[in-house]
Amino acid sequence: MPSDLQFEKPLVELKAKIAELRKFTEEKGIDFTEEISKLEEKARNLQKEIYGSLTPWQRVQIARHPERPTTLDYIKHIFTDFLELHGDRLFGDDPAIVGGIGRLENQPVTVIGHQKGKDTKDNIARNFGMPHPEGYRKALRLMKQADKFNRPVICFINTPGAYPGIAAEERGQSEAIARNLLEMAALSVPVICVVTGEGGSGGALALGIGNRLLMMENSFYSVISPEGAAALLWKDASLAQRAAEHMKITAKDLLELGVIDGIIPEPMGGAQKDINKQCQFMKEALVNSLKELTGKSGEQLKEERYQKFVKIGEYTTFVHSS
Amino acid sequence: MLRDIFSKRRKYATITNPSSSTSTEKKEIPEGLMVKCNQCGAISYTKELEKNLKVCSSCGYHFSMNAFERIIATLDDGHFFEYDSEMISVDPLSFPDYPEKVEKDREKTGLNEAVLTGEGTIFGYPVVLGVMDSRFRMGSMGSVVGEKIYLAIEKAMAKKYPFILFSASGGARMQEGVLSLMQMAKTSAALARMSEQKGLFISIMTNPTTGGVSASFASLGDYNLAEPGALIGFAGRRIIEQTIRQELPKDFQTAEFLLQHGQLDMVVNRKEMKNVLGKILSIHSDRGDE
């Protein structure tokens, strides 16, 4: 299977061996039941061993897995009556961000998210989930619409980062991101943000100013990609693995740093192993978060969001010896 | 105890530039009597250049200014009452060499962090002022920079003073990881609140204003100004070149480029900056709601 990751290889090989023995049993009539159950036991242990102690770098690989569910997958499985809405009314429609209206259970909501492609062709069309300014401005337009009609906003974050290109700079990539940070802080409706894969710096944050900020178990959120950090630190992007270990980018790290509010579990081995199950976990988390926020006034939601973000940071005060 | 704090602040009343007279450190302008312009190569006397606000008298090139020089050039008589002067960075990620690098920059610059915040007056108008200094960790924004700017905005709201910020930064500070990233959210949220209260924010982008700083508070001014030739942008030039595999035009991401693309209100020569700020402040002091 091409979609397996390097560190999963021993498990994949073992599973292949078991399948082979099964086939042998069926075809040749030789009984390998005992061997099979022994190997299955071994596989279970190996699985626990591999997936139970994933390193930050392994999680990065799972977060970037080409078969990892995308925003449109979550929309399809979790929301009803969904209508995708397009365009920023200024320049164009950015396929790297999708958004629209629908229902979560019965509650009308606005859903927005980065959109990666499912294959190479799709990825080129989606620009690998790297938005231009018009993507952020579309998102902002939909958030303001949600604010006007008192609909909660749900954001799915999964991007390597905002696109670094000429047109993006010409049209004000910085301003588009900055504007979203400011405007999201001022929304009077519940805002729930979930990092579903890659939380790539400012390009991720621009959909990330929520009353609740959640991360999926194998997602990461970072000020700079591990590759970028390695290039800056050691002038060698191939040391990304080492950078990932240093940077505190996993869901657990961010929970400990007080940046996020919770972690959404994933099926063993990652969301791509069982999309239906993952969508159940996701739905549960969204419904619960929304329940906690329902009934709060616009002012209260704004105040809580403000306090949440202004508290983040660590520093100390220098004491004069004199 | 309160008086102690107050008197301590009073010590900052007049800003002197600790680096202008020392001879041990390396600066943008090389030591010695004469300076060669980076742009046109013209030679001028260091003293003359400083008197000219570090603008080359033959071509108008803007040499970079440190935070102290900026305050002297901006506030009346250089009087500055500093806020949060003793806040310093910690090492939340246990990042290799980070505390040593910060310590070295503290020694080198005479600053405790990459931004100074405080208050003073411009042509008599009281303002809260923030000035970043690119010599300190490239002016990058970690927890302290974010917190000081957030607190300065809060102060401006409480006092109903305009907030003016000179940015000079390479972006978010990598060594504090996601905490640095979240300072973008913190400062922008504070500006959202200030905007709702109809507070005035003037953002001035100086060389360089990039990455997470340009993608947060620096782009959120009611007035976005920049100095001539300043590098301003989201992504670094090299990263863009690697991504698109073509060479970028020479003026790409300069203040003039941004002005042309509708991203700035004005490009203002440093020698005119105080006058322009004065005009904006004057017009705002006459608004109908006060």
PDB file of C-alpha atoms in Angstrom, chain A residues 69-310:
ATOM      1  CA  PRO A  69      -9.931  13.716   5.642  1.00  0.00           C
ATOM      2  CA  THR A  70     -10.337  17.261   4.356  1.00  0.00           C
ATOM      3  CA  THR A  71     -12.792  20.014   5.216  1.00  0.00           C
ATOM      4  CA  LEU A  72     -15.177  18.825   2.487  1.00  0.00           C
ATOM      5  CA  ASP A  73     -15.102  15.306   3.977  1.00  0.00           C
ATOM      6  CA  TYR A  74     -16.118  16.623   7.372  1.00  0.00           C
ATOM      7  CA  ILE A  75     -18.781  18.776   5.787  1.00  0.00           C
ATOM      8  CA  LYS A  76     -20.216  15.808   3.885  1.00  0.00           C
ATOM      9  CA  HIS A  77     -20.296  13.505   6.893  1.00  0.00           C
ATOM     10  CA  ILE A  78     -21.255  15.887   9.684  1.00  0.00           C
ATOM     11  CA  PHE A  79     -23.421  18.705   8.329  1.00  0.00           C
ATOM     12  CA  THR A  80     -26.784  18.622   6.580  1.00  0.00           C
ATOM     13  CA  ASP A  81     -28.341  21.023   4.062  1.00  0.00           C
ATOM     14  CA  PHE A  82     -24.869  22.312   3.236  1.00  0.00           C
ATOM     15  CA  LEU A  83     -24.546  24.908   0.504  1.00  0.00           C
ATOM     16  CA  GLU A  84     -21.105  25.961  -0.604  1.00  0.00           C
ATOM     17  CA  LEU A  85     -20.775  29.704  -1.158  1.00  0.00           C
ATOM     18  CA  HIS A  86     -18.115  31.290  -3.303  1.00  0.00           C
ATOM     19  CA  GLY A  87     -16.059  34.399  -3.790  1.00  0.00           C
ATOM     20  CA  ASP A  88     -14.764  37.377  -1.855  1.00  0.00           C
ATOM     21  CA  ARG A  89     -16.713  39.995  -3.919  1.00  0.00           C
ATOM     22  CA  LEU A  90     -13.415  41.780  -4.498  1.00  0.00           C
ATOM     23  CA  PHE A  91     -11.231  39.696  -6.724  1.00  0.00           C
ATOM     24  CA  GLY A  92     -12.128  36.038  -7.085  1.00  0.00           C
ATOM     25  CA  ASP A  93     -12.907  32.688  -5.541  1.00  0.00           C
ATOM     26  CA  ASP A  94     -10.031  30.888  -3.861  1.00  0.00           C
ATOM     27  CA  PRO A  95     -10.461  27.081  -4.010  1.00  0.00           C
ATOM     28  CA  ALA A  96      -7.902  26.705  -1.185  1.00  0.00           C
ATOM     29  CA  ILE A  97     -10.596  27.811   1.245  1.00  0.00           C
ATOM     30  CA  VAL A  98     -14.159  26.515   1.129  1.00  0.00           C
ATOM     31  CA  GLY A  99     -17.135  27.785   3.051  1.00  0.00           C
ATOM     32  CA  GLY A 100     -20.873  27.798   3.240  1.00  0.00           C
ATOM     33  CA  ILE A 101     -23.992  27.339   5.327  1.00  0.00           C
ATOM     34  CA  GLY A 102     -25.612  24.221   6.696  1.00  0.00           C
ATOM     35  CA  ARG A 103     -26.796  22.558   9.857  1.00  0.00           C
ATOM     36  CA  LEU A 104     -25.021  20.828  12.692  1.00  0.00           C
ATOM     37  CA  GLU A 105     -27.730  18.553  14.034  1.00  0.00           C
ATOM     38  CA  ASN A 106     -30.491  21.115  13.756  1.00  0.00           C
ATOM     39  CA  GLN A 107     -28.496  24.232  14.441  1.00  0.00           C
ATOM     40  CA  PRO A 108     -27.779  26.484  11.439  1.00  0.00           C
ATOM     41  CA  VAL A 109     -24.051  27.167  11.191  1.00  0.00           C
ATOM     42  CA  THR A 110     -21.484  28.679   8.869  1.00  0.00           C
ATOM     43  CA  VAL A 111     -18.634  26.296   8.047  1.00  0.00           C
ATOM     44  CA  ILE A 112     -15.300  27.478   6.677  1.00  0.00           C
ATOM     45  CA  GLY A 113     -12.077  25.599   6.144  1.00  0.00           C
ATOM     46  CA  HIS A 114      -8.845  25.226   4.251  1.00  0.00           C
ATOM     47  CA  GLN A 115      -9.209  22.693   1.478  1.00  0.00           C
ATOM     48  CA  LYS A 116      -6.408  20.410   0.349  1.00  0.00           C
ATOM     49  CA  GLY A 117      -6.738  18.230  -2.722  1.00  0.00           C
ATOM     50  CA  LYS A 118      -7.321  14.503  -2.809  1.00  0.00           C
ATOM     51  CA  ASP A 119      -4.883  13.817  -5.642  1.00  0.00           C
ATOM     52  CA  THR A 120      -2.278  15.707  -7.622  1.00  0.00           C
ATOM     53  CA  LYS A 121      -4.745  17.285 -10.033  1.00  0.00           C
ATOM     54  CA  ASP A 122      -7.084  18.302  -7.227  1.00  0.00           C
ATOM     55  CA  ASN A 123      -4.156  19.574  -5.204  1.00  0.00           C
ATOM     56  CA  ILE A 124      -2.988  21.798  -8.028  1.00  0.00           C
ATOM     57  CA  ALA A 125      -6.501  23.219  -8.331  1.00  0.00           C
ATOM     58  CA  ARG A 126      -6.607  23.757  -4.554  1.00  0.00           C
ATOM     59  CA  ASN A 127      -3.071  25.130  -4.478  1.00  0.00           C
ATOM     60  CA  PHE A 128      -2.243  22.453  -1.856  1.00  0.00           C
ATOM     61  CA  GLY A 129      -4.486  24.252   0.600  1.00  0.00           C
ATOM     62  CA  MET A 130      -2.383  27.426   0.538  1.00  0.00           C
ATOM     63  CA  PRO A 131      -4.729  30.395   0.286  1.00  0.00           C
ATOM     64  CA  HIS A 132      -4.320  33.710  -1.468  1.00  0.00           C
ATOM     65  CA  PRO A 133      -5.739  36.900   0.069  1.00  0.00           C
ATOM     66  CA  GLU A 134      -9.072  36.322  -1.672  1.00  0.00           C
ATOM     67  CA  GLY A 135      -9.436  33.074   0.281  1.00  0.00           C
ATOM     68  CA  TYR A 136      -9.112  34.867   3.584  1.00  0.00           C
ATOM     69  CA  ARG A 137     -11.423  37.623   2.372  1.00  0.00           C
ATOM     70  CA  LYS A 138     -14.030  35.060   1.323  1.00  0.00           C
ATOM     71  CA  ALA A 139     -13.763  33.524   4.794  1.00  0.00           C
ATOM     72  CA  LEU A 140     -14.186  36.934   6.362  1.00  0.00           C
ATOM     73  CA  ARG A 141     -17.215  37.713   4.207  1.00  0.00           C
ATOM     74  CA  LEU A 142     -18.875  34.476   5.315  1.00  0.00           C
ATOM     75  CA  MET A 143     -18.042  35.129   8.965  1.00  0.00           C
ATOM     76  CA  LYS A 144     -19.575  38.585   8.814  1.00  0.00           C
ATOM     77  CA  GLN A 145     -22.643  37.088   7.193  1.00  0.00           C
ATOM     78  CA  ALA A 146     -22.817  34.578  10.032  1.00  0.00           C
ATOM     79  CA  ASP A 147     -22.466  37.394  12.548  1.00  0.00           C
ATOM     80  CA  LYS A 148     -25.295  39.317  10.920  1.00  0.00           C
ATOM     81  CA  PHE A 149     -27.652  36.336  11.013  1.00  0.00           C
ATOM     82  CA  ASN A 150     -26.492  35.131  14.405  1.00  0.00           C
ATOM     83  CA  ARG A 151     -25.103  31.800  13.193  1.00  0.00           C
ATOM     84  CA  PRO A 152     -22.212  30.091  14.957  1.00  0.00           C
ATOM     85  CA  VAL A 153     -19.018  29.759  12.915  1.00  0.00           C
ATOM     86  CA  ILE A 154     -17.013  26.550  12.618  1.00  0.00           C
ATOM     87  CA  CYS A 155     -13.526  26.692  11.098  1.00  0.00           C
ATOM     88  CA  PHE A 156     -11.427  23.739   9.979  1.00  0.00           C
ATOM     89  CA  ILE A 157      -7.740  24.560   9.813  1.00  0.00           C
ATOM     90  CA  ASN A 158      -5.438  22.546   7.589  1.00  0.00           C
ATOM     91  CA  THR A 159      -2.831  24.411   5.588  1.00  0.00           C
ATOM     92  CA  PRO A 160       0.930  24.371   5.089  1.00  0.00           C
ATOM     93  CA  GLY A 161       0.610  28.168   5.220  1.00  0.00           C
ATOM     94  CA  ALA A 162      -0.609  31.173   3.294  1.00  0.00           C
ATOM     95  CA  TYR A 163       0.748  31.047  -0.257  1.00  0.00           C
ATOM     96  CA  PRO A 164       4.087  32.790  -0.758  1.00  0.00           C
ATOM     97  CA  GLY A 165       3.725  34.239  -4.248  1.00  0.00           C
ATOM     98  CA  ILE A 166       3.864  37.471  -6.205  1.00  0.00           C
ATOM     99  CA  ALA A 167       0.110  37.887  -6.691  1.00  0.00           C
ATOM    100  CA  ALA A 168      -0.527  37.097  -3.039  1.00  0.00           C
ATOM    101  CA  GLU A 169       1.839  39.871  -1.982  1.00  0.00           C
ATOM    102  CA  GLU A 170       0.420  42.313  -4.521  1.00  0.00           C
ATOM    103  CA  ARG A 171      -3.092  41.761  -3.240  1.00  0.00           C
ATOM    104  CA  GLY A 172      -2.085  42.121   0.390  1.00  0.00           C
ATOM    105  CA  GLN A 173      -1.582  38.701   1.947  1.00  0.00           C
ATOM    106  CA  SER A 174      -0.473  40.350   5.182  1.00  0.00           C
ATOM    107  CA  GLU A 175      -3.434  42.660   5.353  1.00  0.00           C
ATOM    108  CA  ALA A 176      -5.889  39.869   4.577  1.00  0.00           C
ATOM    109  CA  ILE A 177      -4.564  37.725   7.420  1.00  0.00           C
ATOM    110  CA  ALA A 178      -4.317  40.647   9.832  1.00  0.00           C
ATOM    111  CA  ARG A 179      -7.842  41.774   9.012  1.00  0.00           C
ATOM    112  CA  ASN A 180      -9.216  38.326   9.783  1.00  0.00           C
ATOM    113  CA  LEU A 181      -7.487  38.275  13.163  1.00  0.00           C
ATOM    114  CA  LEU A 182      -9.037  41.607  14.042  1.00  0.00           C
ATOM    115  CA  GLU A 183     -12.499  40.869  12.699  1.00  0.00           C
ATOM    116  CA  MET A 184     -12.716  37.361  14.169  1.00  0.00           C
ATOM    117  CA  ALA A 185     -11.907  38.839  17.560  1.00  0.00           C
ATOM    118  CA  ALA A 186     -14.940  41.085  17.160  1.00  0.00           C
ATOM    119  CA  LEU A 187     -17.525  38.457  16.129  1.00  0.00           C
ATOM    120  CA  SER A 188     -20.616  38.264  18.344  1.00  0.00           C
ATOM    121  CA  VAL A 189     -21.388  34.622  17.611  1.00  0.00           C
ATOM    122  CA  PRO A 190     -19.794  31.416  18.914  1.00  0.00           C
ATOM    123  CA  VAL A 191     -16.648  30.541  16.963  1.00  0.00           C
ATOM    124  CA  ILE A 192     -15.197  27.032  17.119  1.00  0.00           C
ATOM    125  CA  CYS A 193     -11.880  26.303  15.418  1.00  0.00           C
ATOM    126  CA  VAL A 194     -10.358  22.890  14.861  1.00  0.00           C
ATOM    127  CA  VAL A 195      -6.861  22.216  13.592  1.00  0.00           C
ATOM    128  CA  THR A 196      -7.443  19.082  11.537  1.00  0.00           C
ATOM    129  CA  GLY A 197      -4.014  18.589   9.981  1.00  0.00           C
ATOM    130  CA  GLU A 198      -1.325  21.163   9.406  1.00  0.00           C
ATOM    131  CA  GLY A 199      -1.626  24.374  11.361  1.00  0.00           C
ATOM    132  CA  GLY A 200       0.808  26.362   9.255  1.00  0.00           C
ATOM    133  CA  SER A 201       1.560  29.656  10.945  1.00  0.00           C
ATOM    134  CA  GLY A 202      -0.274  32.884  10.060  1.00  0.00           C
ATOM    135  CA  GLY A 203      -2.085  31.193   7.217  1.00  0.00           C
ATOM    136  CA  ALA A 204      -3.700  28.885   9.773  1.00  0.00           C
ATOM    137  CA  LEU A 205      -4.205  31.494  12.464  1.00  0.00           C
ATOM    138  CA  ALA A 206      -6.268  33.605  10.058  1.00  0.00           C
ATOM    139  CA  LEU A 207      -9.112  31.102  10.590  1.00  0.00           C
ATOM    140  CA  GLY A 208      -8.188  30.473  14.200  1.00  0.00           C
ATOM    141  CA  ILE A 209      -9.560  33.140  16.545  1.00  0.00           C
ATOM    142  CA  GLY A 210     -12.242  31.093  18.273  1.00  0.00           C
ATOM    143  CA  ASN A 211     -14.040  30.754  21.578  1.00  0.00           C
ATOM    144  CA  ARG A 212     -12.918  27.167  21.421  1.00  0.00           C
ATOM    145  CA  LEU A 213      -9.703  26.080  19.788  1.00  0.00           C
ATOM    146  CA  LEU A 214      -9.396  22.323  19.387  1.00  0.00           C
ATOM    147  CA  MET A 215      -6.777  20.143  17.769  1.00  0.00           C
ATOM    148  CA  MET A 216      -7.024  16.658  16.402  1.00  0.00           C
ATOM    149  CA  GLU A 217      -4.749  14.172  18.105  1.00  0.00           C
ATOM    150  CA  ASN A 218      -2.295  13.958  15.198  1.00  0.00           C
ATOM    151  CA  SER A 219      -2.451  17.517  13.973  1.00  0.00           C
ATOM    152  CA  PHE A 220       0.222  20.129  14.616  1.00  0.00           C
ATOM    153  CA  TYR A 221       0.222  23.889  14.954  1.00  0.00           C
ATOM    154  CA  SER A 222       3.370  25.852  14.481  1.00  0.00           C
ATOM    155  CA  VAL A 223       4.839  29.292  13.909  1.00  0.00           C
ATOM    156  CA  ILE A 224       7.075  27.888  11.177  1.00  0.00           C
ATOM    157  CA  SER A 225       7.154  24.501   9.433  1.00  0.00           C
ATOM    158  CA  PRO A 226       9.691  22.029  10.833  1.00  0.00           C
ATOM    159  CA  GLU A 227      11.490  22.255   7.466  1.00  0.00           C
ATOM    160  CA  GLY A 228      11.590  26.035   7.657  1.00  0.00           C
ATOM    161  CA  ALA A 229      12.878  25.983  11.213  1.00  0.00           C
ATOM    162  CA  ALA A 230      15.589  23.484  10.318  1.00  0.00           C
ATOM    163  CA  ALA A 231      16.660  25.604   7.350  1.00  0.00           C
ATOM    164  CA  LEU A 232      16.930  28.677   9.547  1.00  0.00           C
ATOM    165  CA  LEU A 233      18.569  26.983  12.501  1.00  0.00           C
ATOM    166  CA  TRP A 234      20.925  24.534  10.903  1.00  0.00           C
ATOM    167  CA  LYS A 235      20.791  25.644   7.246  1.00  0.00           C
ATOM    168  CA  ASP A 236      19.456  22.215   6.405  1.00  0.00           C
ATOM    169  CA  ALA A 237      15.775  21.505   5.765  1.00  0.00           C
ATOM    170  CA  SER A 238      16.398  17.763   6.022  1.00  0.00           C
ATOM    171  CA  LEU A 239      16.820  18.172   9.772  1.00  0.00           C
ATOM    172  CA  ALA A 240      13.092  18.869  10.013  1.00  0.00           C
ATOM    173  CA  GLN A 241      12.620  15.859  12.232  1.00  0.00           C
ATOM    174  CA  ARG A 242      14.972  17.327  14.831  1.00  0.00           C
ATOM    175  CA  ALA A 243      13.254  20.690  14.598  1.00  0.00           C
ATOM    176  CA  ALA A 244       9.858  19.070  15.106  1.00  0.00           C
ATOM    177  CA  GLU A 245      11.036  17.537  18.379  1.00  0.00           C
ATOM    178  CA  HIS A 246      12.146  20.940  19.676  1.00  0.00           C
ATOM    179  CA  MET A 247       9.289  23.128  18.682  1.00  0.00           C
ATOM    180  CA  LYS A 248       6.343  21.936  20.810  1.00  0.00           C
ATOM    181  CA  ILE A 249       3.882  21.671  17.973  1.00  0.00           C
ATOM    182  CA  THR A 250       1.705  18.674  18.885  1.00  0.00           C
ATOM    183  CA  ALA A 251      -1.813  18.869  20.307  1.00  0.00           C
ATOM    184  CA  LYS A 252      -0.534  17.738  23.697  1.00  0.00           C
ATOM    185  CA  ASP A 253       2.159  20.445  23.687  1.00  0.00           C
ATOM    186  CA  LEU A 254      -0.327  23.173  22.846  1.00  0.00           C
ATOM    187  CA  LEU A 255      -2.713  21.981  25.534  1.00  0.00           C
ATOM    188  CA  GLU A 256       0.125  22.213  28.042  1.00  0.00           C
ATOM    189  CA  LEU A 257       1.101  25.669  26.789  1.00  0.00           C
ATOM    190  CA  GLY A 258      -2.475  26.784  27.410  1.00  0.00           C
ATOM    191  CA  VAL A 259      -3.087  27.624  23.768  1.00  0.00           C
ATOM    192  CA  ILE A 260      -5.853  25.119  22.965  1.00  0.00           C
ATOM    193  CA  ASP A 261      -8.935  23.939  24.836  1.00  0.00           C
ATOM    194  CA  GLY A 262      -9.062  20.286  23.914  1.00  0.00           C
ATOM    195  CA  ILE A 263      -7.913  17.388  21.788  1.00  0.00           C
ATOM    196  CA  ILE A 264     -10.157  15.411  19.448  1.00  0.00           C
ATOM    197  CA  PRO A 265      -9.156  11.732  19.424  1.00  0.00           C
ATOM    198  CA  GLU A 266      -8.325   9.876  16.231  1.00  0.00           C
ATOM    199  CA  PRO A 267      -8.745   6.228  15.310  1.00  0.00           C
ATOM    200  CA  MET A 268      -5.625   4.121  15.917  1.00  0.00           C
ATOM    201  CA  GLY A 269      -3.018   5.160  13.374  1.00  0.00           C
ATOM    202  CA  GLY A 270      -4.725   8.360  12.331  1.00  0.00           C
ATOM    203  CA  ALA A 271      -7.908   9.790  10.844  1.00  0.00           C
ATOM    204  CA  GLN A 272      -7.215   8.323   7.403  1.00  0.00           C
ATOM    205  CA  LYS A 273      -7.662   4.765   8.771  1.00  0.00           C
ATOM    206  CA  ASP A 274     -11.356   5.238   9.484  1.00  0.00           C
ATOM    207  CA  ILE A 275     -13.011   8.380   8.197  1.00  0.00           C
ATOM    208  CA  ASN A 276     -16.489   7.476   9.463  1.00  0.00           C
ATOM    209  CA  LYS A 277     -15.257   6.984  12.973  1.00  0.00           C
ATOM    210  CA  GLN A 278     -13.246  10.197  12.782  1.00  0.00           C
ATOM    211  CA  CYS A 279     -16.303  12.120  11.706  1.00  0.00           C
ATOM    212  CA  GLN A 280     -18.194  10.738  14.700  1.00  0.00           C
ATOM    213  CA  PHE A 281     -15.458  11.990  17.029  1.00  0.00           C
ATOM    214  CA  MET A 282     -15.428  15.335  15.257  1.00  0.00           C
ATOM    215  CA  LYS A 283     -19.186  15.745  15.394  1.00  0.00           C
ATOM    216  CA  GLU A 284     -19.273  14.920  19.071  1.00  0.00           C
ATOM    217  CA  ALA A 285     -16.609  17.513  19.834  1.00  0.00           C
ATOM    218  CA  LEU A 286     -18.335  20.202  17.771  1.00  0.00           C
ATOM    219  CA  VAL A 287     -21.752  19.532  19.281  1.00  0.00           C
ATOM    220  CA  ASN A 288     -20.332  19.608  22.793  1.00  0.00           C
ATOM    221  CA  SER A 289     -18.397  22.812  22.207  1.00  0.00           C
ATOM    222  CA  LEU A 290     -21.394  24.479  20.677  1.00  0.00           C
ATOM    223  CA  LYS A 291     -23.567  23.421  23.608  1.00  0.00           C
ATOM    224  CA  GLU A 292     -21.121  25.075  26.008  1.00  0.00           C
ATOM    225  CA  LEU A 293     -21.336  28.331  24.070  1.00  0.00           C
ATOM    226  CA  THR A 294     -25.047  28.429  23.362  1.00  0.00           C
ATOM    227  CA  GLY A 295     -27.008  30.941  25.388  1.00  0.00           C
ATOM    228  CA  LYS A 296     -24.079  33.297  25.895  1.00  0.00           C
ATOM    229  CA  SER A 297     -24.586  36.868  24.771  1.00  0.00           C
ATOM    230  CA  GLY A 298     -22.565  38.376  21.963  1.00  0.00           C
ATOM    231  CA  GLU A 299     -20.717  40.586  24.425  1.00  0.00           C
ATOM    232  CA  GLN A 300     -19.904  37.627  26.624  1.00  0.00           C
ATOM    233  CA  LEU A 301     -18.598  35.601  23.703  1.00  0.00           C
ATOM    234  CA  LYS A 302     -16.415  38.497  22.612  1.00  0.00           C
ATOM    235  CA  GLU A 303     -15.103  39.117  26.110  1.00  0.00           C
ATOM    236  CA  GLU A 304     -14.281  35.441  26.653  1.00  0.00           C
ATOM    237  CA  ARG A 305     -12.511  35.231  23.311  1.00  0.00           C
ATOM    238  CA  TYR A 306     -10.546  38.378  24.107  1.00  0.00           C
ATOM    239  CA  GLN A 307      -9.451  37.111  27.516  1.00  0.00           C
ATOM    240  CA  LYS A 308      -8.512  33.753  26.035  1.00  0.00           C
ATOM    241  CA  PHE A 309      -6.039  35.245  23.565  1.00  0.00           C
ATOM    242  CA  VAL A 310      -4.602  38.136  25.553  1.00  0.00           C
TER     243      VAL A 310
END
